[in-house]
CSV table of C-alpha atoms and ligand atoms in Angstrom, one decimal:
chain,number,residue,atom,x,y,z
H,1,UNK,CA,117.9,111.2,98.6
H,2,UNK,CA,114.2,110.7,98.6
H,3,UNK,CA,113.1,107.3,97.6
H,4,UNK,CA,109.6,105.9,97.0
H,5,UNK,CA,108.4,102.1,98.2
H,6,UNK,CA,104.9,101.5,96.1
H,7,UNK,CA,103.1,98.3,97.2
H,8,UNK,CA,100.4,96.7,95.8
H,9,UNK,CA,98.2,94.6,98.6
H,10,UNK,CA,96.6,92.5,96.5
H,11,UNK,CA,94.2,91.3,99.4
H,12,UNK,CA,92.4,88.0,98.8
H,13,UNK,CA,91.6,89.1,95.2
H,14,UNK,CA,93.4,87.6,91.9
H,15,UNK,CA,93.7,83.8,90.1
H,16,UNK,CA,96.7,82.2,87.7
H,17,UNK,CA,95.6,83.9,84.2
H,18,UNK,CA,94.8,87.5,85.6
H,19,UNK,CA,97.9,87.4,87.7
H,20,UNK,CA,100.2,86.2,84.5
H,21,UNK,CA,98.7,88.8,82.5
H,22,UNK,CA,99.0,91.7,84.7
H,23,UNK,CA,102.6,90.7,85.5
H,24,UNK,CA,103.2,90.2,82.2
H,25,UNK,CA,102.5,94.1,81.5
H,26,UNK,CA,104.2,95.0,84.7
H,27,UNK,CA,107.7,93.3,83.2
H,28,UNK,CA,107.3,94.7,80.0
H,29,UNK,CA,107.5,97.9,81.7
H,30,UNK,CA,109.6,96.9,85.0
H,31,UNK,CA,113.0,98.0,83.2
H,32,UNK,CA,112.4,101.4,82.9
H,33,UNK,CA,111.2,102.1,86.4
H,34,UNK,CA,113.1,104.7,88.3
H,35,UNK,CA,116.0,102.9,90.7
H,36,UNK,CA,114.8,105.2,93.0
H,37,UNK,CA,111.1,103.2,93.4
H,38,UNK,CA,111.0,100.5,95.4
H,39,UNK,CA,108.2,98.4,93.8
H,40,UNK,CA,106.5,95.4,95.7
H,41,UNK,CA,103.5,92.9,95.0
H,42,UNK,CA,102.0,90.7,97.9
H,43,UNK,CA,99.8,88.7,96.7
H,44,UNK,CA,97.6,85.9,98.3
H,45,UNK,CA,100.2,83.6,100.0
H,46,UNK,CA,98.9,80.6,97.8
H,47,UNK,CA,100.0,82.8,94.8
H,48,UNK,CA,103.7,83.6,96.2
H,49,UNK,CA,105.6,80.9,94.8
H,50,UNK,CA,104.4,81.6,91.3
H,51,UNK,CA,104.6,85.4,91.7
H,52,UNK,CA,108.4,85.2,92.6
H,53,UNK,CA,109.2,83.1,89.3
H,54,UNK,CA,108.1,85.7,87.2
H,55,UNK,CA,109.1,88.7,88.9
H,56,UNK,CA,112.5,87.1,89.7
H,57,UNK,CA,115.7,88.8,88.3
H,58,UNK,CA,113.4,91.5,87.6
H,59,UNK,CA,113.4,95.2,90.0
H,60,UNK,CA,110.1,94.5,91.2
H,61,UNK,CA,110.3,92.9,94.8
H,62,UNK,CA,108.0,90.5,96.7
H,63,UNK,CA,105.7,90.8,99.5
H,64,UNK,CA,103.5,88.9,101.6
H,65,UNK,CA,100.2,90.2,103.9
H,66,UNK,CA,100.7,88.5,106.6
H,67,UNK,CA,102.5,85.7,108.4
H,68,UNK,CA,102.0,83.1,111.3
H,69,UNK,CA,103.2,84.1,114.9
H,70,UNK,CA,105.2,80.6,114.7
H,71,UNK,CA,108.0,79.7,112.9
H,72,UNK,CA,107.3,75.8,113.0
H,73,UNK,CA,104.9,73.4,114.5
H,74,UNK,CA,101.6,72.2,114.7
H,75,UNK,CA,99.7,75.4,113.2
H,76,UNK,CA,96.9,74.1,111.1
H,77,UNK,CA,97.0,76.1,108.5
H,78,UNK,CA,99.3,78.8,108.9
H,79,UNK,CA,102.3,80.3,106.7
H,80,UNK,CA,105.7,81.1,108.6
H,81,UNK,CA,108.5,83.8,108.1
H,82,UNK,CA,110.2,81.0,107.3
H,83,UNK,CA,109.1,79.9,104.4
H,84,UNK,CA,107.7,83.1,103.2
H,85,UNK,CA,111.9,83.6,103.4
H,86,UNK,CA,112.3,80.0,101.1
H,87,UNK,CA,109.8,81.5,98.3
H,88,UNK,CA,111.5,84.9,97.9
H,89,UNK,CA,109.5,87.3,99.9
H,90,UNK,CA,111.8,90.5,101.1
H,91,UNK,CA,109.1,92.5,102.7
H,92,UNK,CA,106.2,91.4,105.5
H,93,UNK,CA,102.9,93.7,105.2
H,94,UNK,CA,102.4,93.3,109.3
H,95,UNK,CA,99.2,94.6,111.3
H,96,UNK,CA,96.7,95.9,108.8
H,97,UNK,CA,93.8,96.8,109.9
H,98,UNK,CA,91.7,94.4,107.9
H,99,UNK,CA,93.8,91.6,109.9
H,100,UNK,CA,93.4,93.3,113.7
H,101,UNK,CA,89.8,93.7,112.4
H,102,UNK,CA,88.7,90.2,110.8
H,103,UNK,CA,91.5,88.1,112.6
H,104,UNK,CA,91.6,90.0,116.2
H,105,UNK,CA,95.5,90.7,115.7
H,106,UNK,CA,96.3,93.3,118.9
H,107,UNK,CA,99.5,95.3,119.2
H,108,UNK,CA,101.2,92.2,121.2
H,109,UNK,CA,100.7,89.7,118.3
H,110,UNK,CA,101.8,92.6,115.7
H,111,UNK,CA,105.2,93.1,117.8
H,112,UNK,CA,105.9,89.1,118.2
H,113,UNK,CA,105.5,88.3,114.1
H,114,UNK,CA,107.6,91.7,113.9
H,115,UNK,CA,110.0,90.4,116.1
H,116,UNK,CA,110.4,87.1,113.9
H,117,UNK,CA,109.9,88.9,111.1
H,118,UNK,CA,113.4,91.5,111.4
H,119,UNK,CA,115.3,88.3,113.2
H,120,UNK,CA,115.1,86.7,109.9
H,121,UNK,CA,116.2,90.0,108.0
H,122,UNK,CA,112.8,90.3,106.3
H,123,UNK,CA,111.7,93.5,106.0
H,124,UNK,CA,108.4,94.5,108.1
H,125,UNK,CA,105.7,96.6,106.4
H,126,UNK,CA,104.0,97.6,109.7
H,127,UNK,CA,100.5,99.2,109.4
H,128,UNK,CA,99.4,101.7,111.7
H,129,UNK,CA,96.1,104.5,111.6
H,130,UNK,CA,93.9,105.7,113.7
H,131,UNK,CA,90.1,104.7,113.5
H,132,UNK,CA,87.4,107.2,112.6
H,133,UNK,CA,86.6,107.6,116.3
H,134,UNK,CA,89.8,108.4,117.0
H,135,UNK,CA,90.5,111.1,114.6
H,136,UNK,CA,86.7,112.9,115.5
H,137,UNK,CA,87.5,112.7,119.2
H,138,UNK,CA,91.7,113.8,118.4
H,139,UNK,CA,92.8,110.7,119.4
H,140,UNK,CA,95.1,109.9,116.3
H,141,UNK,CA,98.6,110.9,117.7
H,142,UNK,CA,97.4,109.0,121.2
H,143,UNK,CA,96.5,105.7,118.9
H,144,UNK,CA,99.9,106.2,116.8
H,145,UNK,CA,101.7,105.9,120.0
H,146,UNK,CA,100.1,103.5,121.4
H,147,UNK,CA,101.1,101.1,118.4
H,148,UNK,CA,104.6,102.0,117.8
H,149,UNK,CA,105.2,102.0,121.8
H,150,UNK,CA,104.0,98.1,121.3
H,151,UNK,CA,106.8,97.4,119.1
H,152,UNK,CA,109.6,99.6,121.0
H,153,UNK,CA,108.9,97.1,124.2
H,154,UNK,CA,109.0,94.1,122.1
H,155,UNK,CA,111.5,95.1,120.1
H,156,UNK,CA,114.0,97.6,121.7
H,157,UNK,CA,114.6,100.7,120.3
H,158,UNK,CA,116.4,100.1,117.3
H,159,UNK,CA,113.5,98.1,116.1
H,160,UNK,CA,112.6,100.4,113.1
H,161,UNK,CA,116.1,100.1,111.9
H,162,UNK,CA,115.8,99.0,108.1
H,163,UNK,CA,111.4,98.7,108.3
H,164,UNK,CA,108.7,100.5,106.6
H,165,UNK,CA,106.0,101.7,108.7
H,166,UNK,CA,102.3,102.3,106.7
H,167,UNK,CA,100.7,104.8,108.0
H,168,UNK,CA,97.0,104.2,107.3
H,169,UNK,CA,93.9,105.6,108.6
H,170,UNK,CA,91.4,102.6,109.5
H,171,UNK,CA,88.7,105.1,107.9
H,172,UNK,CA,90.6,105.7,104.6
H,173,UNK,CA,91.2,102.0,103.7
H,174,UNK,CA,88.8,100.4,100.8
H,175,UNK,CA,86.7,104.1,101.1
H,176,UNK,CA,86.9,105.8,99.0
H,177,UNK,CA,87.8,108.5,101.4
H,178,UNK,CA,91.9,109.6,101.1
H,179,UNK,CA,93.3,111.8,103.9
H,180,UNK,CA,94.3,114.9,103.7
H,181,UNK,CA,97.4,114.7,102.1
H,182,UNK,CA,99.2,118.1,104.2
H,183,UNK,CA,97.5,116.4,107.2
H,184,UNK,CA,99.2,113.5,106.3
H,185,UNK,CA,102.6,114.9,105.8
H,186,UNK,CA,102.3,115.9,109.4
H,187,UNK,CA,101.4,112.7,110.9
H,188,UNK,CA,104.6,111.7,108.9
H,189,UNK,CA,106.3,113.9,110.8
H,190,UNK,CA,105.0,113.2,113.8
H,191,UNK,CA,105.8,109.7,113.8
H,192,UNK,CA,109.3,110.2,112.3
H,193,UNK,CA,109.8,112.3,115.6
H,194,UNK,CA,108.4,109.9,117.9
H,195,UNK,CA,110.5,107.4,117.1
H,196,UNK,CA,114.0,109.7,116.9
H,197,UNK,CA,113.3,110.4,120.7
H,198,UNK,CA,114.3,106.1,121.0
H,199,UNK,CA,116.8,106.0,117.9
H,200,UNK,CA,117.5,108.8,115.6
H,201,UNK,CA,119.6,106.6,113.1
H,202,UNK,CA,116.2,104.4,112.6
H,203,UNK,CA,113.8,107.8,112.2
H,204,UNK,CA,116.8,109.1,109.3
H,205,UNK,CA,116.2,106.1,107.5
H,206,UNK,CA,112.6,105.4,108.0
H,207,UNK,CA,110.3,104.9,105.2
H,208,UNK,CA,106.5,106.1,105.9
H,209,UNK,CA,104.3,105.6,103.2
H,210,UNK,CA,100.3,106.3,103.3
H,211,UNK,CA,97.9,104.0,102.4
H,212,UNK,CA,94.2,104.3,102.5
H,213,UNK,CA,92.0,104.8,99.3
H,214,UNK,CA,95.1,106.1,96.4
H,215,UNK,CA,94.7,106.2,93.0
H,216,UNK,CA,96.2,107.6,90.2
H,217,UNK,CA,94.6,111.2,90.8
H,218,UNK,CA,95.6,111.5,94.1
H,219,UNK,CA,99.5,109.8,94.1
H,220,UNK,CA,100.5,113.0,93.5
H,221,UNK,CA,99.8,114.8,95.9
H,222,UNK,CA,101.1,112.2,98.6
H,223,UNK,CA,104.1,111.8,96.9
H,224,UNK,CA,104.8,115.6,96.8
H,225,UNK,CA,104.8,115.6,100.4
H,226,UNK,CA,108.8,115.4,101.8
H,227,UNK,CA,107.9,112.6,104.6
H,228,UNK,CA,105.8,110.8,102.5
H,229,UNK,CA,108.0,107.8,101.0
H,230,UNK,CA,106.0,105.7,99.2
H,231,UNK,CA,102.2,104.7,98.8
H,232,UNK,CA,100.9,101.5,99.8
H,233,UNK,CA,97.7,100.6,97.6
H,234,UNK,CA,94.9,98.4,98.0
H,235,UNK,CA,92.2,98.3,95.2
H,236,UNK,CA,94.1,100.6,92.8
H,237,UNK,CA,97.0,98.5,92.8
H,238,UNK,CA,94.5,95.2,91.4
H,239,UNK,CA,94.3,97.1,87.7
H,240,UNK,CA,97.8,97.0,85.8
H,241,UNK,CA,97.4,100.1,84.1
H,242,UNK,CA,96.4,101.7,87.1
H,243,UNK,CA,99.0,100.6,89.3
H,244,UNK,CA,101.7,101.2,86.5
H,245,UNK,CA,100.5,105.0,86.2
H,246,UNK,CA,100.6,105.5,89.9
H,247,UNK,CA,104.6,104.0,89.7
H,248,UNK,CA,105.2,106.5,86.4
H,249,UNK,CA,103.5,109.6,88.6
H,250,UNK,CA,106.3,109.2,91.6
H,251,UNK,CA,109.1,107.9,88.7
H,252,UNK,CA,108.4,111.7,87.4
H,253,UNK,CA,108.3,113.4,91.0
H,254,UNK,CA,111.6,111.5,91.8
E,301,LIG,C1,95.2,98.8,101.9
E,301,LIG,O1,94.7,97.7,101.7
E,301,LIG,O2,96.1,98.9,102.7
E,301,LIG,C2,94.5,99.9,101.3
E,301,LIG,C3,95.1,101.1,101.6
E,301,LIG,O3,93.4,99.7,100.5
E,301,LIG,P1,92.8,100.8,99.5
E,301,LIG,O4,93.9,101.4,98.7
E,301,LIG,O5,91.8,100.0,98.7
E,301,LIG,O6,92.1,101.8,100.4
């Protein structure tokens, strides 16, 4: 049965009475959702708690962006698994490409806060994409590799067991520019395959959603594609009546 996880990265972006008010729409709306969405909000971490009161008893799950590489301890700062655990979060958006960009997060930081991440039965959202170099010089399956490989060494090879990986292209994200979305059925594919060769019952179950400039014209289109399960959304996700189109477009394709 195909099922669709739609996230909404809220990035550093939101404050208390825009939040309330586009949750409040969202609830209003939350009950007739398809069971067979999966939808999530991370919002800034400050923002969690409050986020998790409203959306509680509710079908719409919570999601952080990030988290520390440390569980406790003297980390000015920082936000653990931990207590992202304590507030309600269910799913971990891990590696995005703003974070290896702005915050120099490499592959072997990515597969440690994994690591912590699945050992505390959270659910890891793990970003990966190739840059625009990459993909001009047909580097992306190389890069893909490269990535996941990171995680299988860390990990072992039932690390994707019960984790969503995002694919998303570094030069799709806040562009403007989508992918190709038959081109990204097939890096779907690819990746699903890759990981079968280590574990077939994780690359069954896998979730792979695309991320990287959607909107409501273009869900479609991703969503039609058979290893496409799910959309993870960045600026489109920040209008409620945008984001709530985008979840009625893949309740209708369901
Ligand atoms: C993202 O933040 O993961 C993202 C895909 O952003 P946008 O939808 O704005 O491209």
């Amino acid at each position: 049965m195909k099922k669709n996880i739609i996230v909404a990265n809220w990035k550093l972006n939101g404050d208390i009475k825009t939040i309330s008010c586009y949750l409040t729409y969202l609830k209003l709306r939350s009950s007739s959702f398809s069971k067979k969405n999966i939808i999530v909000i991370a919002p800034p971490t400050v923002f969690l708690e409050r986020v998790y009161k409203d959306i509680n008893n509710t079908n719409i799950c919570l999601g952080a962006q990030n988290v520390d590489v440390n569980l406790t301890g003297a980390f000015t700062g920082e936000n653990s698994a931990l207590m992202m655990k304590d507030v309600g979060v269910k799913y971990i958006i891990l590696g995005h490409s703003e974070r290896r960009l702005f915050h120099n997060e490499n592959n072997e930081i990515i597969a440690k806060k994994f690591s912590l991440v699945k050992k505390l039965n959270l659910i890891p959202i793990l970003c990966i994409g190739e840059t625009e170099i990459e993909k001009k010089s047909n580097k992306t399956e190389k890069s893909l590799k490269i990535q996941l490989k990171s995680i299988l060494n860390v990990c072992g090879e039932k690390a994707f067991r019960n984790t969503v990986i995002a694919y998303e292209p570094v030069w799709s994200i806040g562009t403007g520019i989508s992918a190709d979305p038959k081109n990204v059925q097939l890096i779907h594919q690819f990746i699903k395959n890759y990981i079968k060769k280590y574990d077939s019952v994780s690359a069954e179950n896998l979730i792979v959603q695309y991320g990287g400039s959607v909107n409501s014209l273009n869900t479609e289109n991703f969503l039609k594609q058979p290893d496409v399960n799910g959309l993870l959304i960045g600026s489109a996700s920040l209008k409620h009546e945008e984001f709530l189109k985008i979840i009625k477009i893949s309740d209708n394709i369901l």
